[in-house]
């Protein structure tokens, strides 16, 4: 036991010795002092153990506190990195959205321009067709022909006659046969085809302006006929032969738009690509 703690005890023993009346009382007091000293030593030892345990717990607490702080710091750093990544992604998405919005606005503008140009070109084609009709009407020469007796033939025979003459490259005779068919059977089942083949005869004879008008008759008079895609294609080719590439491109685009899955549309796309109009 530390001396500083025994001094009070010696002092108390001295007083008790002075005041004691006999030796027996002194012994009793000494025994009590010894027991008290032992208890104090025990308490001192226990207090020291408690202090060591407190110190150990404090060290552990400091270690855990440090770990918690490190984990929190690491988590904050990762969270900050993730926030930075998300912010960067958001910026990229916003930039992409602005770019797409710009493209959409440009496409809408171009679409409107195309519509206006298409309408303008269509008006030009109609005007061109009207001029061709007027030109052909004014240049028509009426001739008197002697009527000949003709054998009565069926629709199919007369139509087939025109095809046979066309295959033999007798285009004027073939045209006359198809015109005769239309005169006798204007609403016959082969009427759309007969009109188309008249256009082909004119095209073969390099009468492209007349051919264009003839193909237009197929388109106007029989809009649901399977011959319409072919008539549009040949009309566009006739315009090309005349050197009118704008009109040709308009007709080809109309063909592709209205009959996209046809063989004629496939051919029209090739011509548009060559013209740089696709």
mmCIF file of C-alpha atoms in Angstrom:
data_model
loop_
_atom_site.group_PDB
_atom_site.id
_atom_site.type_symbol
_atom_site.label_atom_id
_atom_site.label_comp_id
_atom_site.label_asym_id
_atom_site.label_seq_id
_atom_site.Cartn_x
_atom_site.Cartn_y
_atom_site.Cartn_z
ATOM 1 C CA UNK A 1 0.000 0.000 0.000
ATOM 2 C CA UNK A 2 1.337 3.504 -0.742
ATOM 3 C CA UNK A 3 2.826 5.336 2.246
ATOM 4 C CA UNK A 4 0.541 8.342 1.677
ATOM 5 C CA UNK A 5 -2.433 6.095 2.386
ATOM 6 C CA UNK A 6 -0.854 4.565 5.584
ATOM 7 C CA UNK A 7 -0.133 7.877 7.256
ATOM 8 C CA UNK A 8 -3.736 8.489 8.270
ATOM 9 C CA UNK A 9 -3.870 4.982 9.649
ATOM 10 C CA UNK A 10 -0.708 5.479 11.770
ATOM 11 C CA UNK A 11 -2.159 8.719 12.994
ATOM 12 C CA UNK A 12 -5.380 7.054 13.984
ATOM 13 C CA UNK A 13 -3.422 4.199 15.648
ATOM 14 C CA UNK A 14 -1.408 6.695 17.593
ATOM 15 C CA UNK A 15 -4.503 8.429 18.870
ATOM 16 C CA UNK A 16 -6.139 5.153 19.743
ATOM 17 C CA UNK A 17 -2.993 3.989 21.540
ATOM 18 C CA UNK A 18 -2.914 7.150 23.528
ATOM 19 C CA UNK A 19 -6.528 6.840 24.461
ATOM 20 C CA UNK A 20 -6.637 3.096 25.106
ATOM 21 C CA UNK A 21 -6.765 2.001 28.682
ATOM 22 C CA UNK A 22 -5.384 -1.439 28.246
ATOM 23 C CA UNK A 23 -3.418 -3.673 25.970
ATOM 24 C CA UNK A 24 -6.377 -5.768 24.958
ATOM 25 C CA UNK A 25 -8.195 -2.795 23.469
ATOM 26 C CA UNK A 26 -5.063 -1.892 21.594
ATOM 27 C CA UNK A 27 -4.904 -5.355 20.041
ATOM 28 C CA UNK A 28 -8.530 -5.186 18.995
ATOM 29 C CA UNK A 29 -7.983 -1.836 17.366
ATOM 30 C CA UNK A 30 -4.856 -3.033 15.596
ATOM 31 C CA UNK A 31 -6.763 -6.004 14.264
ATOM 32 C CA UNK A 32 -9.478 -3.749 12.979
ATOM 33 C CA UNK A 33 -6.910 -1.472 11.377
ATOM 34 C CA UNK A 34 -5.289 -4.441 9.648
ATOM 35 C CA UNK A 35 -8.619 -5.619 8.299
ATOM 36 C CA UNK A 36 -9.392 -2.129 7.117
ATOM 37 C CA UNK A 37 -6.006 -1.901 5.425
ATOM 38 C CA UNK A 38 -6.591 -5.262 3.712
ATOM 39 C CA UNK A 39 -9.949 -4.127 2.403
ATOM 40 C CA UNK A 40 -8.368 -0.918 1.144
ATOM 41 C CA UNK A 41 -5.675 -2.934 -0.654
ATOM 42 C CA UNK A 42 -8.371 -5.117 -2.233
ATOM 43 C CA UNK A 43 -10.357 -2.101 -3.333
ATOM 44 C CA UNK A 44 -7.160 -0.510 -4.726
ATOM 45 C CA UNK A 45 -6.440 -3.663 -6.724
ATOM 46 C CA UNK A 46 -9.993 -3.854 -8.038
ATOM 47 C CA UNK A 47 -9.930 -0.157 -8.913
ATOM 48 C CA UNK A 48 -6.679 -0.684 -10.847
ATOM 49 C CA UNK A 49 -8.260 -3.567 -12.772
ATOM 50 C CA UNK A 50 -11.314 -1.470 -13.520
ATOM 51 C CA UNK A 51 -9.080 1.360 -14.768
ATOM 52 C CA UNK A 52 -7.203 -1.075 -17.050
ATOM 53 C CA UNK A 53 -10.491 -2.416 -18.400
ATOM 54 C CA UNK A 54 -11.750 1.117 -18.958
ATOM 55 C CA UNK A 55 -8.498 1.937 -20.758
ATOM 56 C CA UNK A 56 -8.848 -1.205 -22.912
ATOM 57 C CA UNK A 57 -12.452 -0.387 -23.730
ATOM 58 C CA UNK A 58 -11.442 3.175 -24.563
ATOM 59 C CA UNK A 59 -8.782 1.864 -26.956
ATOM 60 C CA UNK A 60 -11.300 -0.490 -28.572
ATOM 61 C CA UNK A 61 -13.813 2.290 -28.803
ATOM 62 C CA UNK A 62 -11.204 4.521 -30.469
ATOM 63 C CA UNK A 63 -10.385 1.722 -32.943
ATOM 64 C CA UNK A 64 -14.059 1.170 -33.805
ATOM 65 C CA UNK A 65 -14.627 4.885 -34.045
ATOM 66 C CA UNK A 66 -11.708 5.117 -36.459
ATOM 67 C CA UNK A 67 -13.110 2.211 -38.526
ATOM 68 C CA UNK A 68 -16.554 3.801 -38.577
ATOM 69 C CA UNK A 69 -15.084 7.120 -39.678
ATOM 70 C CA UNK A 70 -13.047 5.394 -42.419
ATOM 71 C CA UNK A 71 -16.100 3.495 -43.635
ATOM 72 C CA UNK A 72 -18.182 6.651 -43.614
ATOM 73 C CA UNK A 73 -15.445 8.527 -45.478
ATOM 74 C CA UNK A 74 -15.073 5.718 -48.025
ATOM 75 C CA UNK A 75 -18.823 5.594 -48.512
ATOM 76 C CA UNK A 76 -18.982 9.345 -48.960
ATOM 77 C CA UNK A 77 -16.192 9.200 -51.545
ATOM 78 C CA UNK A 78 -17.931 6.410 -53.469
ATOM 79 C CA UNK A 79 -21.228 8.270 -53.250
ATOM 80 C CA UNK A 80 -19.546 11.424 -54.518
ATOM 81 C CA UNK A 81 -18.002 9.468 -57.415
ATOM 82 C CA UNK A 82 -21.355 7.907 -58.289
ATOM 83 C CA UNK A 83 -23.050 11.302 -58.123
ATOM 84 C CA UNK A 84 -20.386 12.706 -60.434
ATOM 85 C CA UNK A 85 -20.926 9.803 -62.872
ATOM 86 C CA UNK A 86 -24.687 10.270 -62.799
ATOM 87 C CA UNK A 87 -24.302 13.991 -63.298
ATOM 88 C CA UNK A 88 -22.048 13.341 -66.297
ATOM 89 C CA UNK A 89 -24.555 10.850 -67.746
ATOM 90 C CA UNK A 90 -27.398 13.320 -67.242
ATOM 91 C CA UNK A 91 -25.377 16.008 -69.035
ATOM 92 C CA UNK A 92 -24.734 13.612 -71.924
ATOM 93 C CA UNK A 93 -28.420 12.655 -72.122
ATOM 94 C CA UNK A 94 -29.472 16.281 -72.090
ATOM 95 C CA UNK A 95 -26.962 17.064 -74.839
ATOM 96 C CA UNK A 96 -28.237 14.094 -76.867
ATOM 97 C CA UNK A 97 -31.817 15.223 -76.335
ATOM 98 C CA UNK A 98 -30.953 18.710 -77.575
ATOM 99 C CA UNK A 99 -29.229 17.194 -80.612
ATOM 100 C CA UNK A 100 -32.226 14.961 -81.379
ATOM 101 C CA UNK A 101 -34.631 17.857 -80.901
ATOM 102 C CA UNK A 102 -32.570 19.821 -83.386
ATOM 103 C CA UNK A 103 -32.662 16.952 -85.877
ATOM 104 C CA UNK A 104 -36.412 16.563 -85.422
ATOM 105 C CA UNK A 105 -36.972 20.250 -86.037
ATOM 106 C CA UNK A 106 -34.746 20.082 -89.117
ATOM 107 C CA UNK A 107 -36.582 16.998 -90.417
ATOM 108 C CA UNK A 108 -39.942 18.632 -89.843
ATOM 109 C CA UNK A 109 -38.741 21.698 -91.710
ATOM 110 C CA UNK A 110 -37.388 19.581 -94.578
ATOM 111 C CA UNK A 111 -40.604 17.561 -94.640
ATOM 112 C CA UNK A 112 -42.632 20.748 -94.953
ATOM 113 C CA UNK A 113 -40.293 21.966 -97.668
ATOM 114 C CA UNK A 114 -40.637 18.651 -99.508
ATOM 115 C CA UNK A 115 -44.417 18.872 -99.323
ATOM 116 C CA UNK A 116 -44.371 22.381 -100.693
ATOM 117 C CA UNK A 117 -41.897 21.415 -103.412
ATOM 118 C CA UNK A 118 -43.901 18.300 -104.260
ATOM 119 C CA UNK A 119 -47.091 20.316 -104.578
ATOM 120 C CA UNK A 120 -45.288 22.839 -106.759
ATOM 121 C CA UNK A 121 -43.840 20.096 -108.952
ATOM 122 C CA UNK A 122 -47.220 18.377 -109.231
ATOM 123 C CA UNK A 123 -48.751 21.635 -110.370
ATOM 124 C CA UNK A 124 -45.965 21.950 -112.929
ATOM 125 C CA UNK A 125 -46.618 18.419 -114.195
ATOM 126 C CA UNK A 126 -50.348 19.100 -114.508
ATOM 127 C CA UNK A 127 -49.570 22.275 -116.397
ATOM 128 C CA UNK A 128 -47.148 20.358 -118.594
ATOM 129 C CA UNK A 129 -49.759 17.686 -119.314
ATOM 130 C CA UNK A 130 -52.319 20.338 -120.191
ATOM 131 C CA UNK A 131 -49.882 21.958 -122.590
ATOM 132 C CA UNK A 132 -49.161 18.598 -124.192
ATOM 133 C CA UNK A 133 -52.875 17.957 -124.622
ATOM 134 C CA UNK A 134 -53.374 21.389 -126.169
ATOM 135 C CA UNK A 135 -50.395 20.863 -128.441
ATOM 136 C CA UNK A 136 -51.629 17.478 -129.618
ATOM 137 C CA UNK A 137 -55.168 18.747 -130.069
ATOM 138 C CA UNK A 138 -54.010 21.686 -132.181
ATOM 139 C CA UNK A 139 -51.730 19.501 -134.311
ATOM 140 C CA UNK A 140 -54.284 16.797 -134.988
ATOM 141 C CA UNK A 141 -54.935 16.415 -138.678
ATOM 142 C CA UNK A 142 -58.293 15.006 -139.580
ATOM 143 C CA UNK A 143 -58.247 12.643 -142.495
ATOM 144 C CA UNK A 144 -61.025 10.872 -144.211
ATOM 145 C CA UNK A 145 -60.520 7.179 -144.448
ATOM 146 C CA UNK A 146 -62.508 4.711 -146.355
ATOM 147 C CA UNK A 147 -64.386 2.387 -144.150
ATOM 148 C CA UNK A 148 -63.481 -1.215 -144.626
ATOM 149 C CA UNK A 149 -65.542 -4.157 -143.827
ATOM 150 C CA UNK A 150 -64.115 -5.978 -140.879
ATOM 151 C CA UNK A 151 -64.797 -9.323 -139.490
ATOM 152 C CA UNK A 152 -66.536 -9.373 -136.164
ATOM 153 C CA UNK A 153 -63.979 -10.475 -133.585
ATOM 154 C CA UNK A 154 -64.213 -11.026 -129.831
ATOM 155 C CA UNK A 155 -62.660 -8.776 -127.199
ATOM 156 C CA UNK A 156 -59.870 -11.243 -126.484
ATOM 157 C CA UNK A 157 -59.085 -11.777 -130.162
ATOM 158 C CA UNK A 158 -58.896 -8.046 -130.839
ATOM 159 C CA UNK A 159 -56.757 -7.450 -127.752
ATOM 160 C CA UNK A 160 -54.491 -10.360 -128.633
ATOM 161 C CA UNK A 161 -54.158 -9.001 -132.156
ATOM 162 C CA UNK A 162 -52.718 -5.797 -130.735
ATOM 163 C CA UNK A 163 -50.247 -7.731 -128.555
ATOM 164 C CA UNK A 164 -49.106 -9.868 -131.477
ATOM 165 C CA UNK A 165 -48.493 -6.782 -133.606
ATOM 166 C CA UNK A 166 -46.589 -5.118 -130.744
ATOM 167 C CA UNK A 167 -44.347 -8.184 -130.366
ATOM 168 C CA UNK A 168 -43.617 -7.975 -134.088
ATOM 169 C CA UNK A 169 -42.592 -4.316 -133.515
ATOM 170 C CA UNK A 170 -45.391 -3.126 -135.750
ATOM 171 C CA UNK A 171 -46.155 -0.358 -133.310
ATOM 172 C CA UNK A 172 -48.466 1.766 -135.465
ATOM 173 C CA UNK A 173 -50.582 -1.273 -136.380
ATOM 174 C CA UNK A 174 -50.582 -2.439 -132.786
ATOM 175 C CA UNK A 175 -51.714 1.024 -131.607
ATOM 176 C CA UNK A 176 -54.541 0.971 -134.164
ATOM 177 C CA UNK A 177 -55.662 -2.467 -132.896
ATOM 178 C CA UNK A 178 -55.726 -1.307 -129.268
ATOM 179 C CA UNK A 179 -57.588 1.883 -130.226
ATOM 180 C CA UNK A 180 -60.135 -0.224 -132.089
ATOM 181 C CA UNK A 181 -60.539 -2.372 -129.003
ATOM 182 C CA UNK A 182 -61.225 0.695 -126.831
ATOM 183 C CA UNK A 183 -63.663 2.069 -129.399
ATOM 184 C CA UNK A 184 -65.690 -1.123 -129.385
ATOM 185 C CA UNK A 185 -65.211 -2.062 -125.744
ATOM 186 C CA UNK A 186 -64.475 1.142 -123.748
ATOM 187 C CA UNK A 187 -65.398 -0.617 -120.506
ATOM 188 C CA UNK A 188 -64.005 -4.016 -121.401
ATOM 189 C CA UNK A 189 -61.907 -5.915 -118.887
ATOM 190 C CA UNK A 190 -58.809 -5.284 -121.026
ATOM 191 C CA UNK A 191 -59.441 -1.543 -121.350
ATOM 192 C CA UNK A 192 -56.736 -0.460 -118.818
ATOM 193 C CA UNK A 193 -54.221 -2.730 -120.517
ATOM 194 C CA UNK A 194 -55.167 -1.461 -123.968
ATOM 195 C CA UNK A 195 -54.606 2.138 -122.835
ATOM 196 C CA UNK A 196 -51.242 1.173 -121.382
ATOM 197 C CA UNK A 197 -50.142 -0.609 -124.565
ATOM 198 C CA UNK A 198 -51.095 2.414 -126.650
ATOM 199 C CA UNK A 199 -48.713 4.366 -124.418
ATOM 200 C CA UNK A 200 -46.055 1.716 -125.032
ATOM 201 C CA UNK A 201 -46.528 1.986 -128.778
ATOM 202 C CA UNK A 202 -46.072 5.763 -128.593
ATOM 203 C CA UNK A 203 -43.018 5.333 -126.342
ATOM 204 C CA UNK A 204 -41.435 2.892 -128.790
ATOM 205 C CA UNK A 205 -42.056 5.377 -131.578
ATOM 206 C CA UNK A 206 -40.292 8.017 -129.429
ATOM 207 C CA UNK A 207 -43.443 10.104 -129.212
ATOM 208 C CA UNK A 208 -42.740 10.676 -125.524
ATOM 209 C CA UNK A 209 -45.095 13.595 -124.928
ATOM 210 C CA UNK A 210 -48.037 11.645 -126.358
ATOM 211 C CA UNK A 211 -46.951 8.580 -124.386
ATOM 212 C CA UNK A 212 -46.979 10.592 -121.149
ATOM 213 C CA UNK A 213 -50.574 11.648 -121.781
ATOM 214 C CA UNK A 214 -51.562 8.096 -122.623
ATOM 215 C CA UNK A 215 -50.058 6.723 -119.411
ATOM 216 C CA UNK A 216 -51.908 9.466 -117.525
ATOM 217 C CA UNK A 217 -55.183 8.133 -118.916
ATOM 218 C CA UNK A 218 -54.446 4.747 -117.323
ATOM 219 C CA UNK A 219 -53.742 6.471 -113.992
ATOM 220 C CA UNK A 220 -56.815 8.726 -114.095
ATOM 221 C CA UNK A 221 -59.404 6.423 -115.642
ATOM 222 C CA UNK A 222 -58.392 3.180 -113.927
ATOM 223 C CA UNK A 223 -56.684 4.125 -110.623
ATOM 224 C CA UNK A 224 -57.173 0.627 -109.183
ATOM 225 C CA UNK A 225 -55.754 -1.204 -112.173
ATOM 226 C CA UNK A 226 -52.596 -3.323 -111.702
ATOM 227 C CA UNK A 227 -51.198 -1.412 -114.675
ATOM 228 C CA UNK A 228 -50.954 1.873 -112.739
ATOM 229 C CA UNK A 229 -47.469 1.208 -111.271
ATOM 230 C CA UNK A 230 -46.156 0.332 -114.740
ATOM 231 C CA UNK A 231 -47.823 3.426 -116.206
ATOM 232 C CA UNK A 232 -46.149 5.641 -113.561
ATOM 233 C CA UNK A 233 -42.758 4.082 -114.195
ATOM 234 C CA UNK A 234 -42.978 4.518 -117.978
ATOM 235 C CA UNK A 235 -44.306 8.058 -117.536
ATOM 236 C CA UNK A 236 -41.228 8.890 -115.464
ATOM 237 C CA UNK A 237 -38.961 7.319 -118.075
ATOM 238 C CA UNK A 238 -40.677 9.343 -120.800
ATOM 239 C CA UNK A 239 -39.964 12.540 -118.874
ATOM 240 C CA UNK A 240 -36.322 11.446 -118.622
ATOM 241 C CA UNK A 241 -36.224 10.950 -122.396
ATOM 242 C CA UNK A 242 -37.471 14.523 -122.750
ATOM 243 C CA UNK A 243 -34.718 15.734 -120.389
ATOM 244 C CA UNK A 244 -37.163 16.821 -117.676
ATOM 245 C CA UNK A 245 -35.437 15.240 -114.662
ATOM 246 C CA UNK A 246 -37.507 17.175 -112.103
ATOM 247 C CA UNK A 247 -40.790 15.869 -113.462
ATOM 248 C CA UNK A 248 -39.326 12.371 -113.746
ATOM 249 C CA UNK A 249 -38.195 12.443 -110.093
ATOM 250 C CA UNK A 250 -41.647 13.555 -108.947
ATOM 251 C CA UNK A 251 -43.322 10.683 -110.802
ATOM 252 C CA UNK A 252 -40.792 8.157 -109.464
ATOM 253 C CA UNK A 253 -41.316 9.398 -105.893
ATOM 254 C CA UNK A 254 -45.066 9.111 -106.309
ATOM 255 C CA UNK A 255 -44.635 5.539 -107.534
ATOM 256 C CA UNK A 256 -42.394 4.603 -104.589
ATOM 257 C CA UNK A 257 -44.750 6.257 -102.108
ATOM 258 C CA UNK A 258 -47.981 4.729 -103.398
ATOM 259 C CA UNK A 259 -46.694 1.313 -104.509
ATOM 260 C CA UNK A 260 -43.552 0.693 -102.400
ATOM 261 C CA UNK A 261 -43.522 -3.113 -102.696
ATOM 262 C CA UNK A 262 -43.826 -3.379 -106.462
ATOM 263 C CA UNK A 263 -41.056 -4.231 -108.906
ATOM 264 C CA UNK A 264 -41.683 -0.891 -110.598
ATOM 265 C CA UNK A 265 -40.996 0.918 -107.285
ATOM 266 C CA UNK A 266 -37.683 -0.952 -106.966
ATOM 267 C CA UNK A 267 -36.657 0.244 -110.427
ATOM 268 C CA UNK A 268 -37.837 3.783 -109.626
ATOM 269 C CA UNK A 269 -35.598 3.859 -106.539
ATOM 270 C CA UNK A 270 -32.588 3.077 -108.722
ATOM 271 C CA UNK A 271 -33.410 5.950 -111.042
ATOM 272 C CA UNK A 272 -33.903 8.296 -108.079
ATOM 273 C CA UNK A 273 -30.500 7.259 -106.744
ATOM 274 C CA UNK A 274 -28.909 8.030 -110.109
ATOM 275 C CA UNK A 275 -30.634 11.404 -110.161
ATOM 276 C CA UNK A 276 -29.580 12.109 -106.564
ATOM 277 C CA UNK A 277 -33.221 12.535 -105.559
ATOM 278 C CA UNK A 278 -33.614 9.625 -103.120
#
